[in-house]
Structures are given as C-alpha cells and as structure tokens.
mmCIF file of C-alpha atoms and ligand atoms in Angstrom:
data_model
loop_
_atom_site.group_PDB
_atom_site.id
_atom_site.type_symbol
_atom_site.label_atom_id
_atom_site.label_comp_id
_atom_site.label_asym_id
_atom_site.label_seq_id
_atom_site.Cartn_x
_atom_site.Cartn_y
_atom_site.Cartn_z
ATOM 1 C CA MET A 1234 -6.132 1.991 -28.169
ATOM 2 C CA ASP A 1235 -2.958 1.003 -26.455
ATOM 3 C CA ASN A 1236 -2.973 0.389 -22.678
ATOM 4 C CA ILE A 1237 0.275 2.242 -21.812
ATOM 5 C CA VAL A 1238 -0.469 4.746 -18.957
ATOM 6 C CA VAL A 1239 2.956 6.340 -18.558
ATOM 7 C CA ARG A 1240 5.209 6.609 -21.642
ATOM 8 C CA THR A 1241 8.477 8.419 -21.459
ATOM 9 C CA ARG A 1242 10.747 8.993 -24.586
ATOM 10 C CA ARG A 1243 14.271 10.218 -24.153
ATOM 11 C CA LEU A 1244 13.141 11.930 -21.175
ATOM 12 C CA THR A 1245 16.004 13.950 -19.802
ATOM 13 C CA LYS A 1246 16.523 16.461 -17.068
ATOM 14 C CA ARG A 1247 19.467 18.586 -16.334
ATOM 15 C CA PHE A 1248 19.968 21.018 -13.433
ATOM 16 C CA GLY A 1249 22.810 23.133 -14.533
ATOM 17 C CA ARG A 1250 25.634 20.821 -15.512
ATOM 18 C CA ARG A 1251 24.219 17.788 -13.579
ATOM 19 C CA THR A 1252 22.249 15.288 -15.491
ATOM 20 C CA ALA A 1253 19.553 14.067 -13.054
ATOM 21 C CA LEU A 1254 17.784 11.912 -15.575
ATOM 22 C CA ASP A 1255 19.281 10.740 -18.906
ATOM 23 C CA ASP A 1256 17.281 9.528 -21.961
ATOM 24 C CA LEU A 1257 14.589 7.546 -20.070
ATOM 25 C CA ASP A 1258 12.379 5.356 -22.236
ATOM 26 C CA LEU A 1259 9.805 3.675 -20.198
ATOM 27 C CA ASP A 1260 6.343 2.304 -20.650
ATOM 28 C CA VAL A 1261 4.118 1.377 -17.821
ATOM 29 C CA PRO A 1262 0.963 -0.561 -18.881
ATOM 30 C CA ALA A 1263 -2.446 -0.172 -17.124
ATOM 31 C CA GLY A 1264 -3.018 -2.197 -14.141
ATOM 32 C CA VAL A 1265 0.636 -2.685 -13.136
ATOM 33 C CA VAL A 1266 2.500 -1.844 -9.975
ATOM 34 C CA LEU A 1267 5.962 -0.697 -11.165
ATOM 35 C CA GLY A 1268 8.544 -0.538 -8.502
ATOM 36 C CA TYR A 1269 10.986 2.345 -9.494
ATOM 37 C CA LEU A 1270 14.232 1.463 -7.863
ATOM 38 C CA GLY A 1271 17.498 3.131 -7.446
ATOM 39 C CA PRO A 1272 19.981 4.245 -4.816
ATOM 40 C CA ASN A 1273 19.733 7.884 -3.368
ATOM 41 C CA GLY A 1274 20.515 10.499 -6.082
ATOM 42 C CA ALA A 1275 19.699 7.944 -8.969
ATOM 43 C CA GLY A 1276 16.947 10.303 -10.301
ATOM 44 C CA LYS A 1277 13.786 8.787 -8.966
ATOM 45 C CA THR A 1278 12.232 11.882 -7.523
ATOM 46 C CA THR A 1279 13.202 13.914 -10.628
ATOM 47 C CA THR A 1280 11.305 11.349 -12.777
ATOM 48 C CA ILE A 1281 8.299 11.434 -10.520
ATOM 49 C CA ARG A 1282 8.246 15.335 -10.585
ATOM 50 C CA LEU A 1283 8.430 15.197 -14.324
ATOM 51 C CA LEU A 1284 5.387 12.807 -14.508
ATOM 52 C CA ALA A 1285 3.488 14.829 -11.963
ATOM 53 C CA GLY A 1286 4.005 17.827 -14.163
ATOM 54 C CA LEU A 1287 5.948 19.827 -11.615
ATOM 55 C CA ILE A 1288 9.001 20.364 -13.595
ATOM 56 C CA ARG A 1289 9.677 20.497 -17.274
ATOM 57 C CA PRO A 1290 12.065 18.212 -19.161
ATOM 58 C CA THR A 1291 15.192 19.588 -20.545
ATOM 59 C CA SER A 1292 14.345 17.400 -23.592
ATOM 60 C CA GLY A 1293 12.230 14.326 -24.370
ATOM 61 C CA SER A 1294 8.719 13.712 -23.309
ATOM 62 C CA ALA A 1295 6.615 12.222 -20.560
ATOM 63 C CA MET A 1296 3.067 11.159 -21.557
ATOM 64 C CA VAL A 1297 0.456 10.185 -19.032
ATOM 65 C CA PHE A 1298 -2.832 8.664 -20.383
ATOM 66 C CA GLY A 1299 -1.749 10.257 -23.792
ATOM 67 C CA PHE A 1300 -1.411 13.700 -22.354
ATOM 68 C CA ASP A 1301 1.821 15.622 -22.052
ATOM 69 C CA ALA A 1302 2.687 15.728 -18.287
ATOM 70 C CA ALA A 1303 4.346 19.136 -18.509
ATOM 71 C CA ASP A 1304 1.745 20.906 -20.733
ATOM 72 C CA GLN A 1305 -1.476 19.251 -20.119
ATOM 73 C CA TYR A 1306 -1.545 18.669 -16.511
ATOM 74 C CA ASP A 1307 -5.058 20.177 -16.040
ATOM 75 C CA ALA A 1308 -6.403 17.203 -17.913
ATOM 76 C CA LEU A 1309 -4.629 14.726 -15.635
ATOM 77 C CA GLN A 1310 -5.029 16.224 -12.231
ATOM 78 C CA ARG A 1311 -8.213 14.369 -11.306
ATOM 79 C CA ARG A 1312 -6.817 11.010 -12.549
ATOM 80 C CA ILE A 1313 -3.541 11.121 -10.830
ATOM 81 C CA GLY A 1314 -2.785 10.670 -7.080
ATOM 82 C CA TYR A 1315 0.497 12.008 -6.156
ATOM 83 C CA LEU A 1316 2.541 11.650 -2.996
ATOM 84 C CA PRO A 1317 5.720 13.664 -2.872
ATOM 85 C CA GLY A 1318 8.806 12.245 -1.191
ATOM 86 C CA ASP A 1319 9.069 15.444 0.975
ATOM 87 C CA PHE A 1320 5.488 15.461 1.875
ATOM 88 C CA VAL A 1321 4.915 18.698 3.875
ATOM 89 C CA ALA A 1322 1.288 20.096 4.425
ATOM 90 C CA TYR A 1323 0.288 23.279 5.901
ATOM 91 C CA PRO A 1324 1.094 22.910 9.513
ATOM 92 C CA GLY A 1325 -1.659 25.080 10.750
ATOM 93 C CA LEU A 1326 -4.527 23.097 9.149
ATOM 94 C CA THR A 1327 -5.921 19.945 10.717
ATOM 95 C CA GLY A 1328 -5.790 16.798 8.542
ATOM 96 C CA ALA A 1329 -9.646 17.271 7.917
ATOM 97 C CA GLN A 1330 -9.172 20.772 6.714
ATOM 98 C CA TYR A 1331 -6.311 20.030 4.427
ATOM 99 C CA LEU A 1332 -7.986 17.110 2.797
ATOM 100 C CA THR A 1333 -11.268 19.007 2.331
ATOM 101 C CA TYR A 1334 -9.185 21.637 0.532
ATOM 102 C CA PHE A 1335 -7.795 18.998 -1.820
ATOM 103 C CA ALA A 1336 -11.174 17.192 -2.189
ATOM 104 C CA HIS A 1337 -12.423 20.400 -3.689
ATOM 105 C CA LEU A 1338 -9.394 20.526 -6.128
ATOM 106 C CA TYR A 1339 -10.315 17.022 -7.168
ATOM 107 C CA GLY A 1340 -13.881 18.093 -7.858
ATOM 108 C CA GLY A 1341 -15.252 16.457 -4.677
ATOM 109 C CA VAL A 1342 -14.550 13.394 -2.647
ATOM 110 C CA PRO A 1343 -17.083 11.669 -0.467
ATOM 111 C CA THR A 1344 -16.366 12.274 3.216
ATOM 112 C CA GLU A 1345 -16.952 8.713 4.003
ATOM 113 C CA ARG A 1346 -13.984 7.708 1.709
ATOM 114 C CA ILE A 1347 -11.607 10.181 3.482
ATOM 115 C CA ASP A 1348 -12.870 8.827 6.858
ATOM 116 C CA LEU A 1349 -12.540 5.329 5.883
ATOM 117 C CA LEU A 1350 -8.908 5.742 4.793
ATOM 118 C CA ALA A 1351 -7.934 7.653 7.868
ATOM 119 C CA LYS A 1352 -9.485 5.063 10.053
ATOM 120 C CA ARG A 1353 -7.701 2.347 8.190
ATOM 121 C CA PHE A 1354 -4.312 4.058 8.914
ATOM 122 C CA ASP A 1355 -5.382 4.993 12.482
ATOM 123 C CA LEU A 1356 -4.984 8.817 11.680
ATOM 124 C CA ASP A 1357 -6.758 11.340 13.738
ATOM 125 C CA LEU A 1358 -7.988 14.052 11.219
ATOM 126 C CA GLY A 1359 -8.838 16.446 14.041
ATOM 127 C CA VAL A 1360 -5.132 17.198 14.850
ATOM 128 C CA ARG A 1361 -3.225 20.080 13.375
ATOM 129 C CA ILE A 1362 -0.827 18.823 10.812
ATOM 130 C CA GLY A 1363 2.065 20.640 12.590
ATOM 131 C CA ALA A 1364 1.552 18.676 15.749
ATOM 132 C CA LEU A 1365 1.602 15.282 13.907
ATOM 133 C CA SER A 1366 4.595 12.858 14.087
ATOM 134 C CA ARG A 1367 6.368 12.324 10.771
ATOM 135 C CA GLY A 1368 4.608 9.046 10.186
ATOM 136 C CA ASN A 1369 1.220 10.514 10.807
ATOM 137 C CA ARG A 1370 1.906 13.336 8.479
ATOM 138 C CA GLN A 1371 2.944 10.772 5.950
ATOM 139 C CA LYS A 1372 -0.556 9.138 6.406
ATOM 140 C CA VAL A 1373 -2.293 12.455 5.628
ATOM 141 C CA GLY A 1374 -0.255 12.472 2.389
ATOM 142 C CA ILE A 1375 -1.387 8.916 1.647
ATOM 143 C CA VAL A 1376 -5.037 9.632 2.085
ATOM 144 C CA GLN A 1377 -4.569 12.694 -0.048
ATOM 145 C CA ALA A 1378 -3.114 10.602 -2.834
ATOM 146 C CA PHE A 1379 -5.672 7.886 -2.765
ATOM 147 C CA MET A 1380 -8.986 9.558 -1.548
ATOM 148 C CA HIS A 1381 -10.198 10.503 -5.120
ATOM 149 C CA ASP A 1382 -9.552 7.001 -6.388
ATOM 150 C CA PRO A 1383 -7.246 7.975 -9.252
ATOM 151 C CA ASP A 1384 -6.308 5.850 -12.216
ATOM 152 C CA LEU A 1385 -2.741 6.375 -11.635
ATOM 153 C CA LEU A 1386 -0.875 6.734 -8.425
ATOM 154 C CA ILE A 1387 2.534 8.272 -8.350
ATOM 155 C CA LEU A 1388 4.159 7.529 -5.118
ATOM 156 C CA ASP A 1389 7.756 8.827 -3.943
ATOM 157 C CA GLU A 1390 9.192 6.515 -1.328
ATOM 158 C CA PRO A 1391 5.753 6.434 0.211
ATOM 159 C CA THR A 1392 6.443 4.123 3.399
ATOM 160 C CA THR A 1393 9.005 6.617 4.696
ATOM 161 C CA GLY A 1394 8.237 7.039 8.448
ATOM 162 C CA LEU A 1395 5.579 4.518 8.587
ATOM 163 C CA ASP A 1396 5.942 1.692 11.260
ATOM 164 C CA PRO A 1397 5.839 -1.916 9.987
ATOM 165 C CA ILE A 1398 2.117 -2.530 10.748
ATOM 166 C CA MET A 1399 1.289 0.549 8.738
ATOM 167 C CA GLN A 1400 3.758 -0.455 6.042
ATOM 168 C CA ARG A 1401 1.860 -3.674 5.616
ATOM 169 C CA GLU A 1402 -1.495 -1.816 5.527
ATOM 170 C CA PHE A 1403 -0.153 0.212 2.864
ATOM 171 C CA ARG A 1404 1.002 -2.619 0.916
ATOM 172 C CA GLU A 1405 -2.522 -4.061 1.209
ATOM 173 C CA LEU A 1406 -3.973 -0.896 -0.163
ATOM 174 C CA LEU A 1407 -1.604 -0.967 -3.144
ATOM 175 C CA ARG A 1408 -2.713 -4.526 -4.001
ATOM 176 C CA GLU A 1409 -6.434 -3.533 -3.767
ATOM 177 C CA THR A 1410 -5.607 -0.534 -5.918
ATOM 178 C CA ARG A 1411 -3.972 -2.770 -8.589
ATOM 179 C CA ASP A 1412 -6.624 -5.311 -8.360
ATOM 180 C CA ALA A 1413 -9.170 -2.633 -9.120
ATOM 181 C CA GLY A 1414 -7.166 -2.074 -12.350
ATOM 182 C CA ARG A 1415 -5.420 1.078 -11.254
ATOM 183 C CA THR A 1416 -1.701 1.658 -12.095
ATOM 184 C CA VAL A 1417 0.913 2.489 -9.618
ATOM 185 C CA PHE A 1418 4.377 4.053 -10.101
ATOM 186 C CA LEU A 1419 6.170 3.398 -6.847
ATOM 187 C CA SER A 1420 9.606 4.561 -6.154
ATOM 188 C CA SER A 1421 11.968 3.244 -3.460
ATOM 189 C CA HIS A 1422 15.534 2.750 -2.666
ATOM 190 C CA VAL A 1423 14.959 -0.598 -0.987
ATOM 191 C CA LEU A 1424 13.933 -3.662 -2.902
ATOM 192 C CA SER A 1425 12.312 -5.415 -0.165
ATOM 193 C CA GLU A 1426 9.763 -2.595 0.140
ATOM 194 C CA VAL A 1427 8.471 -3.173 -3.428
ATOM 195 C CA GLU A 1428 9.225 -6.902 -3.857
ATOM 196 C CA ALA A 1429 6.063 -7.979 -2.313
ATOM 197 C CA VAL A 1430 3.785 -5.671 -4.281
ATOM 198 C CA ALA A 1431 5.409 -4.795 -7.484
ATOM 199 C CA ASP A 1432 4.791 -6.752 -10.770
ATOM 200 C CA THR A 1433 7.673 -5.165 -12.517
ATOM 201 C CA VAL A 1434 10.801 -3.307 -11.410
ATOM 202 C CA ALA A 1435 12.721 -0.629 -13.269
ATOM 203 C CA ILE A 1436 16.304 -0.072 -11.765
ATOM 204 C CA LEU A 1437 17.726 3.328 -12.239
ATOM 205 C CA ARG A 1438 21.483 4.236 -11.514
ATOM 206 C CA ALA A 1439 23.065 7.707 -11.979
ATOM 207 C CA GLY A 1440 20.091 8.933 -14.031
ATOM 208 C CA ARG A 1441 20.149 6.042 -16.435
ATOM 209 C CA LEU A 1442 17.650 3.062 -16.681
ATOM 210 C CA VAL A 1443 19.662 -0.146 -16.049
ATOM 211 C CA THR A 1444 17.031 -2.734 -16.537
ATOM 212 C CA VAL A 1445 13.173 -3.354 -16.536
ATOM 213 C CA GLN A 1446 12.169 -6.865 -15.487
ATOM 214 C CA SER A 1447 9.226 -8.648 -14.058
ATOM 215 C CA VAL A 1448 9.904 -9.425 -10.363
ATOM 216 C CA GLN A 1449 9.430 -13.057 -11.238
ATOM 217 C CA ASP A 1450 12.340 -12.776 -13.775
ATOM 218 C CA LEU A 1451 14.462 -10.962 -11.291
ATOM 219 C CA LYS A 1452 14.023 -13.783 -8.928
ATOM 220 C CA ASP A 1453 14.755 -16.523 -11.646
ATOM 221 C CA ARG A 1454 18.070 -14.789 -12.499
ATOM 222 C CA ALA A 1455 19.023 -14.211 -8.979
ATOM 223 C CA ARG A 1456 21.833 -16.030 -7.496
ATOM 224 C CA ARG A 1457 20.940 -19.361 -5.921
ATOM 225 C CA ARG A 1458 22.987 -21.142 -3.403
ATOM 226 C CA LEU A 1459 23.146 -24.964 -3.590
ATOM 227 C CA ASP A 1460 24.737 -27.636 -1.423
ATOM 228 C CA LEU A 1461 25.166 -30.864 -3.360
ATOM 229 C CA THR A 1462 26.182 -33.965 -1.343
ATOM 230 C CA PHE A 1463 27.925 -36.765 -3.225
ATOM 231 C CA ALA A 1464 28.460 -40.358 -2.287
ATOM 232 C CA ASP A 1465 32.058 -39.913 -3.177
ATOM 233 C CA VAL A 1466 34.474 -36.937 -3.444
ATOM 234 C CA PRO A 1467 32.681 -34.031 -5.392
ATOM 235 C CA PRO A 1468 33.674 -33.738 -8.919
ATOM 236 C CA LEU A 1469 34.992 -30.190 -8.421
ATOM 237 C CA GLU A 1470 36.536 -29.667 -12.016
ATOM 238 C CA ARG A 1471 33.318 -30.647 -13.449
ATOM 239 C CA ILE A 1472 31.201 -28.369 -11.450
ATOM 240 C CA ARG A 1473 33.636 -25.511 -11.939
ATOM 241 C CA CYS A 1474 33.171 -25.662 -15.671
ATOM 242 C CA VAL A 1475 29.274 -25.041 -15.496
ATOM 243 C CA PRO A 1476 28.315 -21.553 -16.649
ATOM 244 C CA GLY A 1477 27.046 -19.412 -13.942
ATOM 245 C CA VAL A 1478 28.745 -21.377 -11.028
ATOM 246 C CA ARG A 1479 30.677 -19.159 -8.513
ATOM 247 C CA GLU A 1480 31.847 -19.429 -4.992
ATOM 248 C CA LEU A 1481 32.601 -23.042 -5.201
ATOM 249 C CA THR A 1482 33.847 -24.687 -2.010
ATOM 250 C CA VAL A 1483 34.082 -28.255 -0.881
ATOM 251 C CA ASP A 1484 33.565 -29.571 2.650
ATOM 252 C CA GLY A 1485 34.084 -33.379 2.706
ATOM 253 C CA ARG A 1486 31.549 -34.818 0.260
ATOM 254 C CA VAL A 1487 29.554 -31.668 0.108
ATOM 255 C CA ALA A 1488 30.056 -29.068 -2.612
ATOM 256 C CA HIS A 1489 28.726 -25.639 -1.739
ATOM 257 C CA LEU A 1490 28.201 -23.133 -4.557
ATOM 258 C CA SER A 1491 26.061 -20.284 -5.998
ATOM 259 C CA ILE A 1492 24.762 -20.235 -9.432
ATOM 260 C CA THR A 1493 23.056 -17.576 -11.505
ATOM 261 C CA GLY A 1494 20.398 -18.521 -14.023
ATOM 262 C CA SER A 1495 19.160 -22.017 -14.840
ATOM 263 C CA THR A 1496 20.456 -24.980 -12.802
ATOM 264 C CA ALA A 1497 19.782 -27.463 -15.642
ATOM 265 C CA THR A 1498 23.306 -27.543 -16.918
ATOM 266 C CA LEU A 1499 24.647 -28.073 -13.444
ATOM 267 C CA ILE A 1500 22.171 -31.018 -12.935
ATOM 268 C CA LYS A 1501 23.225 -32.598 -16.101
ATOM 269 C CA ALA A 1502 26.894 -32.127 -15.349
ATOM 270 C CA VAL A 1503 26.658 -34.004 -11.998
ATOM 271 C CA ALA A 1504 24.164 -36.632 -13.260
ATOM 272 C CA PRO A 1505 26.826 -39.132 -14.005
ATOM 273 C CA TYR A 1506 27.940 -38.982 -10.283
ATOM 274 C CA ASP A 1507 26.179 -40.298 -7.340
ATOM 275 C CA VAL A 1508 24.475 -37.243 -5.812
ATOM 276 C CA THR A 1509 22.787 -38.192 -2.467
ATOM 277 C CA ASN A 1510 21.323 -34.800 -1.487
ATOM 278 C CA VAL A 1511 20.547 -31.423 -2.960
ATOM 279 C CA VAL A 1512 19.801 -28.347 -0.757
ATOM 280 C CA SER A 1513 18.457 -25.212 -2.484
ATOM 281 C CA HIS A 1514 18.763 -22.039 -0.377
ATOM 282 C CA GLU A 1515 16.343 -19.083 -0.751
ATOM 283 C CA THR A 1516 17.282 -17.023 -3.819
ATOM 284 C CA ASP A 1517 19.145 -13.972 -2.835
ATOM 285 C CA LEU A 1518 17.090 -11.316 -4.669
ATOM 286 C CA GLU A 1519 18.742 -8.579 -2.668
ATOM 287 C CA ALA A 1520 22.132 -9.682 -4.059
ATOM 288 C CA ALA A 1521 20.902 -9.695 -7.555
ATOM 289 C CA PHE A 1522 19.475 -6.308 -7.096
ATOM 290 C CA LEU A 1523 22.704 -4.912 -5.632
ATOM 291 C CA ASP A 1524 24.552 -6.288 -8.702
ATOM 292 C CA TYR A 1525 22.428 -4.083 -10.821
ATOM 293 C CA TYR A 1526 23.302 -1.142 -8.551
ATOM 294 C CA SER A 1527 26.969 -1.572 -8.645
ATOM 295 C CA SER A 1528 27.863 -3.327 -11.985
ATOM 296 C CA GLU A 1529 29.102 -0.963 -14.705
ATOM 297 C CA GLY A 1530 27.263 -0.751 -17.940
HETATM 298 N N1 ADP B 1330 16.384 21.081 -7.913
HETATM 299 C C1 ADP B 1330 17.551 20.490 -8.173
HETATM 300 N N2 ADP B 1330 18.611 21.260 -8.335
HETATM 301 C C2 ADP B 1330 19.934 20.608 -8.590
HETATM 302 N N3 ADP B 1330 20.119 19.381 -8.610
HETATM 303 C C3 ADP B 1330 18.999 18.634 -8.339
HETATM 304 C C4 ADP B 1330 17.663 19.013 -8.042
HETATM 305 N N4 ADP B 1330 16.941 18.019 -7.927
HETATM 306 C C5 ADP B 1330 17.721 16.799 -7.993
HETATM 307 N N5 ADP B 1330 18.951 17.311 -8.255
HETATM 308 C C6 ADP B 1330 20.114 16.283 -8.493
HETATM 309 O O1 ADP B 1330 19.754 15.295 -9.318
HETATM 310 C C7 ADP B 1330 20.155 14.035 -8.946
HETATM 311 C C8 ADP B 1330 18.887 13.029 -8.823
HETATM 312 O O2 ADP B 1330 18.045 13.536 -7.686
HETATM 313 P P1 ADP B 1330 16.858 12.865 -7.332
HETATM 314 O O3 ADP B 1330 15.959 12.658 -8.526
HETATM 315 O O4 ADP B 1330 16.298 13.604 -6.021
HETATM 316 O O5 ADP B 1330 17.284 11.366 -6.972
HETATM 317 P P2 ADP B 1330 16.565 10.190 -6.029
HETATM 318 O O6 ADP B 1330 15.136 10.643 -5.811
HETATM 319 O O7 ADP B 1330 16.697 8.964 -6.786
HETATM 320 O O8 ADP B 1330 17.349 10.170 -4.739
HETATM 321 C C9 ADP B 1330 20.927 14.106 -7.665
HETATM 322 O O9 ADP B 1330 22.221 14.242 -8.116
HETATM 323 C C10 ADP B 1330 20.359 15.435 -7.198
HETATM 324 O O10 ADP B 1330 21.385 16.126 -6.497
HETATM 325 MG MG1 MG B 1331 13.993 10.827 -4.023
#
C-alpha cells in the first residue's frame, strides 16, 4: 500500500485556448503539509478545484486516496476538507445554521467540535453570515473545512482576511492536523505564509511545476550573505573564482558577498589567508523563492 494521498499525472486544464495547468505530475505523501506556491494566475486554484472534483481535467488524472477526483468524488467527500479561495456562504444563514447543514452532508459532526473550533477562532456562530466581516466569514470556511476531521485538507489561500493573531492560530491548527497524521495541501502566493508550517513546497509558474523541494533544502540552497574580515587586504580574485559567489564588494579589510549553495569551497579558498572574522546573515529564503518565480526554464 503506498502512502501517496494526492497523485496527479500529466494533469492538464485548459479554458478555451488558455492553459491554466500544464502536465502536472505531483505526489503528496500522507502526513505532509505541502505548500503550493505561485504568483497570481499560476494555476493554484485550478489545481485545487481539480483535486476537489469541482472541475474536470482536459487531460491527465488527479487521484486522491486512490480515487479519481473527477469521477469518484462521493467516495472522497467525507475524507476531504475543502476551503475555496473565494469562500462565500449563504448570507441569510447564521454560521451555526450553515455549519449544521454541512455537518449533515458529512454524515454528522459533534456539535462540541464545531463550537470548539469557533471558540478557538473567536467566531460568533449566531450572526448571519452576510453580516460578518470578510475575516469572520473566512473563519466560517475554516471551521467548515476542519470540523469533520478529514484525512486531507485542501485549502486555497486560507489565511486571506485573517488578522495576524488568527493567522498564528490557524498555523497552530495546521501543525496539530499534521501531527495527527493528516495531509494538507495548502496554496499561497506568499512564501512567508507557508514557510513556518510546510514540510515541502511545490512552486508553480504559468501553469507549470517549477520545483518540488523540502523547505529545508530550499533554505540550504538559498542565497546566504557573508562578511569576511581579513587581517590584510582581502584576496578578491581568489574569492571571485569560487562557484556560487555573487555581489562581491570590498570595504577595507572586509569582503561582503552572497553565495548560493555550500560555503565549503569558499572556506577552503580563503583558508590560506588570515581570516579574523566571519559574519553569516540570515538566509534570504524570499530571494531564493523569487528566483524560482522569475527565472526562465
Ligand atoms: N473558469 C475560468 N475560465 C477561464 N480562465 C480561467 C478560469 N479559471 C482560471 N482561469 C485562468 O487560468 C489561469 C490560472 O488561474 P488560477 O488557477 O485561478 O490561478 P491562481 O489560483 O494561481 O491565481 C489564469 O490565467 C486564469 O485567468
Ligand atoms: Mg487562486
């Protein structure tokens, strides 16, 4: 039995002549939080709607727990929690009425579970949804997605409209969900939103998957800024030859530079010289991520 929860093969969706998603091959193992990242228009929502069985692929397949997302959604409904990006609920219903309706669809959910989630997000379930702020409406969507304790959560930019405290609470809920062995497919257009919770990131650009990496690898490969202080004049030419070194400048006896990848070669290159101090700055993950967004191929 393999432990792949989401498996797409050559998954493609076209709207007229526009290809929203192109040949996506992606495996998401159980118990993983996958951050699905890409700029606006990259195809994140399209992917999510395919996984949630709301639209049919033009070609290729999306399998969830071994079921075809487009054809066998009935088998999946109870096991999936889905939060659409454009969450709109019936404005005339109160949060409680709306969630009760969904609880029936899911085959019953303990009221205490709903109340606990609502309380956690400071959400008043007695208020008509139409009268709620955007952030509070989003919370109704969050409760609806999590309340039946699904095995897979498919969340489309879930923190939209939430204030920072609620965003933190939400990240905490995601961690608990993952620690309980559930799988999370989480889309976002900002890295910082998923960095703290995702194990793996998949980066999408213009409908194509650019890379899938562990967050740790992304950090390791990110550009790192270093300041090397020498007892004498810095050996500039020596440093310049080291693979991965960029943005090299000198200020007196200090060489400032940025480097991608391992710093081992750099350390060896400067070892014959008298290095009196090394300052390593925080890796610029955002910059590494933006490289993926913008670089061709
Ligand atoms: N129903 C649709 N009809 C036509 N074009 C669509 C439709 N849905 C999405 N698109 C197009 O597909 C591309 C991907 O959109 P989307 O999946 O919403 O991206 P993201 O969620 O990453 O911002 C965009 O160019 C968008 O305009
Ligand atoms: Mg979207």
